[in-house]
Amino acid sequence: MNIRLKLSLQFALLAAGILFLFSLIIYSLSEYQRQQEFYFRLGTRALTTARLLITVEEIDRNLLDIIEKNSVRSLFNERIEVYDYEDNLIYSRNRKADSIPIFPKYMITETRQYTDYKSHLGPNECVGLHYRDLKFGNFVVLISAEDRYGWAQIKDLRRVLWQGFSIGLLIILLAGLFFSRRVLAPIAKLNEEISSITAGNLNRRVPIENPRDELGLLASNFNQMLTRLEAAFDVQRQFVSSASHELRTPLMALTSQIQMVLSKARSPEEYQSILHSLNEDTQKLIALSNGLLVLAQSSLEKQKQQFSRVRVDEIVLNAQNDLVKAHPSYRFSIEYDRLPEEESSLHVNGNETLLRTAFINLMENGCKFSQNQSVRILISFTNKEVHIAFSDDGIGIPPAEQEYIFRPFYRASNAQNQTLGNGIGLALSRRIIELHDGTLRVQSMPGQGSVFEVNLPI
């Protein structure tokens, strides 16, 4: 079921419920009004009969029957009985002398107890009155009749209400379909525009008719998503291009050396020298491939499922030990801005392996570009974050290039001839820190060293 039909049905059901409730209220009020009016007519007839029978001495039972039968105010299937204070029947209309009483005895009792009694007796509606006369005493008057005219009006009203409900429901359904089509027309247009956008035209944007309504906000958010997606595709294309270029260089070196070896027979010493060179190029290729793999994996959100509470200073110490084992000449000094009173002050929610990789890259970069091959590490914390600053006395980074050094395969101009590298370390470190909802910034001046600041939320 599409949204248009669903909206139409929901609107029709809501309107039908309101219409049905309105019709039910009208019917109930009309029925109540009919009943009260007919009870009033019955009461008036009973009171008139009691007064004529008891108060007016010139009128006897026979004369009263004649008067009532010829009265235009008589009711259909009307029956009246009058009882004295000893419950003796003193008058009855439409009852034979040897027949049983029209009204049950409990009605007489209820009328005497409550003065005014109303009830039903088959199709007839009944009223009982307690009539008091100073001269002749107390009497009970019971009257019943069938309100055929009133019921006919109620029946007609019920038919009209059902017809009106059915016609109204049909009109509501058609109107719902019409208006839902008009309301959803911008969505259909938006869907058509979206379906025309592919990987080849990500620069296209959805038109925004009214930026203040919900559809305008949806289109605006979709355009922002397209902007991010286009940027991601550009980064991906740049990454693939750079990776292909970086991988091609060592592969071509390996191929050329192998072809050179195969071109003619050589001495064992020459073979050993060439094998050493091939091994170096292979190690470079392995390091580059591992860096590319970790760089790609560092952006996966599923890594967040492997997060746990880890202590930052312990990860820094482990990274230092790994680097010292691989490079004994590297030196590190770790300091605390202030000692934590609780261990939880240095705990973050993260992946220990990824954080150690990021810290190793930052520490190794500082050592490679410093003449004394040393890095100073300052650890501080607040109620919300842990700060780690990696400082070196290296060659520094030109200010104009600092915004580019975190891009994959980018190397600063003054670093390209200093040491070997492939430009992956800083890009990988930033992605890992951002994956932990942290930030990585750099402060540097050429010839004065660099400071890389890492902020991780506690």
XYZ file of C-alpha atoms in Angstrom, residues 9 76 95 101 104 183 188 213 215 259 273 302 348 390 398 437 458:
17
model
C -7.715 5.749 4.126
C -52.668 5.281 19.632
C -60.324 -2.911 29.422
C -55.506 -5.468 34.906
C -48.790 -4.798 36.785
C 0.113 17.047 -1.106
C 6.802 12.502 -6.423
C 8.613 23.459 4.972
C 9.983 18.968 1.930
C 64.592 -8.446 -15.890
C 73.409 -7.953 -4.001
C 32.107 -1.442 12.545
C 38.559 6.784 26.931
C 53.701 15.215 20.584
C 55.326 25.343 5.949
C 35.214 11.356 18.013
C 36.513 10.786 28.083
